Amino acid sequence: HQLVLCDRTEKTVSSSEAHRRVCTSPFFEKRPLRAAKRLEHLLAAMHAEAWDTIFKICLEEFKDMHQLFETASPLFSYVTPACHALIARIEDYWKQYHDGPIMTMDAGATLHLLYRPDQEKLADTFKQTLLEPYDLL
């Protein structure tokens, strides 16, 4: 089950322009190595059904990707105030319940919340309470 929430804020930098700019980030050169290590850890965590670890790896991965945007020349960001608030809310949920949706964010202000089949009720609850100021895709 997946819930895709799109911030209504208009994207100021196109994806094709973002691809050009990230190459200027001082963190870009070692990005493939970081991503490969995370993938290795993610696959092991998925095999072990270590959901807390999976959440942390996915969060770390999308923050790493967005760090490239924020350190590019010229710098930019897709993480809006609404995104920051939702990310914090999901992180707090995990801290409190040691479970929740897996979260990632694409190259834009679109958050993806991924749920296991046994989390259908949680997905419905989040769908009802997280929408403002997002559009559901």
Short mmCIF file of C-alpha atoms in Angstrom, two decimals:
data_model
loop_
_atom_site.label_atom_id
_atom_site.label_comp_id
_atom_site.label_asym_id
_atom_site.label_seq_id
_atom_site.Cartn_x
_atom_site.Cartn_y
_atom_site.Cartn_z
CA HIS A 1 0.00 0.00 0.00
CA GLN A 2 1.37 3.42 -0.91
CA LEU A 3 0.26 6.93 -0.08
CA VAL A 4 1.73 9.69 -2.25
CA LEU A 5 1.44 13.22 -0.92
CA CYS A 6 2.33 16.13 -3.17
CA ASP A 7 2.95 19.56 -1.68
CA ARG A 8 0.94 22.13 -3.62
CA THR A 9 3.96 24.46 -3.80
CA GLU A 10 5.10 24.90 -7.39
CA LYS A 11 8.46 23.32 -8.25
CA THR A 12 11.00 26.11 -8.86
CA VAL A 13 13.74 23.94 -10.42
CA SER A 14 12.90 21.37 -13.08
CA SER A 15 14.14 17.81 -12.70
CA SER A 16 16.39 18.14 -15.75
CA GLU A 17 17.95 21.31 -14.29
CA ALA A 18 18.35 19.54 -10.94
CA HIS A 19 20.28 16.74 -12.66
CA ARG A 20 22.69 19.32 -14.06
CA ARG A 21 23.13 21.17 -10.78
CA VAL A 22 23.76 18.19 -8.47
CA CYS A 23 27.02 17.50 -10.29
CA THR A 24 28.37 20.69 -8.70
CA SER A 25 27.77 19.52 -5.14
CA PRO A 26 30.93 18.62 -3.20
CA PHE A 27 29.05 15.48 -2.05
CA PHE A 28 28.20 14.29 -5.57
CA GLU A 29 31.40 12.34 -6.36
CA LYS A 30 30.95 9.80 -3.55
CA ARG A 31 27.16 9.58 -3.88
CA PRO A 32 27.19 6.28 -5.85
CA LEU A 33 29.31 4.63 -3.14
CA ARG A 34 27.00 5.85 -0.36
CA ALA A 35 23.93 4.68 -2.30
CA ALA A 36 25.46 1.26 -3.00
CA LYS A 37 26.29 0.72 0.69
CA ARG A 38 22.78 1.76 1.70
CA LEU A 39 21.28 -0.62 -0.85
CA GLU A 40 23.34 -3.47 0.57
CA HIS A 41 22.17 -2.64 4.11
CA LEU A 42 18.58 -2.16 2.92
CA LEU A 43 18.44 -5.57 1.25
CA ALA A 44 19.76 -7.23 4.42
CA ALA A 45 17.23 -5.34 6.55
CA MET A 46 14.41 -6.31 4.21
CA HIS A 47 15.44 -9.95 4.38
CA ALA A 48 15.39 -9.70 8.19
CA GLU A 49 12.12 -7.71 8.16
CA ALA A 50 13.88 -5.10 10.32
CA TRP A 51 11.31 -2.35 9.67
CA ASP A 52 12.91 0.25 11.93
CA THR A 53 16.23 -0.20 10.13
CA ILE A 54 14.50 -0.03 6.73
CA PHE A 55 12.83 3.24 7.75
CA LYS A 56 16.16 4.72 8.89
CA ILE A 57 18.00 3.67 5.72
CA CYS A 58 15.31 5.10 3.43
CA LEU A 59 15.20 8.34 5.40
CA GLU A 60 18.99 8.62 5.30
CA GLU A 61 18.97 7.95 1.55
CA PHE A 62 16.48 10.62 0.64
CA LYS A 63 18.16 13.14 2.95
CA ASP A 64 21.47 12.36 1.24
CA MET A 65 19.92 12.97 -2.18
CA HIS A 66 18.37 16.25 -1.06
CA GLN A 67 21.67 17.35 0.48
CA LEU A 68 23.06 17.34 -3.06
CA PHE A 69 20.41 19.88 -4.06
CA GLU A 70 21.12 22.07 -1.06
CA THR A 71 24.88 22.10 -1.71
CA ALA A 72 24.74 22.49 -5.50
CA SER A 73 25.66 25.66 -7.32
CA PRO A 74 23.32 27.44 -7.41
CA LEU A 75 21.71 25.70 -4.47
CA PHE A 76 18.02 24.84 -4.35
CA SER A 77 15.65 22.75 -2.31
CA TYR A 78 12.43 20.87 -2.85
CA VAL A 79 11.85 20.40 0.86
CA THR A 80 9.16 22.91 1.73
CA PRO A 81 8.03 23.88 5.23
CA ALA A 82 5.08 21.51 4.80
CA CYS A 83 7.51 18.70 3.89
CA HIS A 84 9.65 19.41 6.95
CA ALA A 85 6.54 19.27 9.15
CA LEU A 86 5.36 15.97 7.67
CA ILE A 87 8.83 14.40 7.85
CA ALA A 88 9.07 15.40 11.52
CA ARG A 89 5.61 13.98 12.17
CA ILE A 90 6.51 10.62 10.61
CA GLU A 91 9.84 10.51 12.47
CA ASP A 92 8.02 11.26 15.75
CA TYR A 93 5.51 8.49 15.01
CA TRP A 94 8.37 6.02 14.56
CA LYS A 95 10.02 7.19 17.80
CA GLN A 96 6.78 6.74 19.70
CA TYR A 97 5.51 3.46 18.20
CA HIS A 98 8.68 1.87 16.73
CA ASP A 99 6.69 1.26 13.56
CA GLY A 100 5.03 3.23 10.80
CA PRO A 101 5.26 3.85 7.09
CA ILE A 102 8.52 3.78 5.19
CA MET A 103 9.05 7.30 3.85
CA THR A 104 10.94 8.64 0.90
CA MET A 105 10.83 11.78 -1.19
CA ASP A 106 11.41 12.23 -4.88
CA ALA A 107 13.06 15.15 -6.67
CA GLY A 108 10.22 17.47 -5.84
CA ALA A 109 7.99 18.11 -2.89
CA THR A 110 6.33 14.71 -3.19
CA LEU A 111 6.51 12.36 -0.23
CA HIS A 112 5.89 8.64 -0.64
CA LEU A 113 4.65 6.68 2.36
CA LEU A 114 4.94 2.92 1.91
CA TYR A 115 2.98 0.51 4.08
CA ARG A 116 3.19 -3.22 4.66
CA PRO A 117 0.00 -5.22 3.98
CA ASP A 118 -0.62 -5.47 7.75
CA GLN A 119 -0.62 -1.66 8.04
CA GLU A 120 -3.77 -1.00 6.01
CA LYS A 121 -5.57 0.55 8.98
CA LEU A 122 -2.57 2.79 9.70
CA ALA A 123 -2.50 3.86 6.03
CA ASP A 124 -6.19 4.79 6.20
CA THR A 125 -5.63 6.78 9.41
CA PHE A 126 -2.67 8.66 7.94
CA LYS A 127 -4.62 9.29 4.73
CA GLN A 128 -7.37 10.97 6.75
CA THR A 129 -5.06 13.05 8.95
CA LEU A 130 -2.07 14.04 6.77
CA LEU A 131 -3.64 15.58 3.71
CA GLU A 132 -3.54 19.29 4.47
CA PRO A 133 -1.68 21.03 2.70
CA TYR A 134 -1.00 18.11 0.35
CA ASP A 135 -2.75 16.72 -2.67
CA LEU A 136 -3.17 12.96 -2.68
CA LEU A 137 -1.79 11.39 -5.86
#
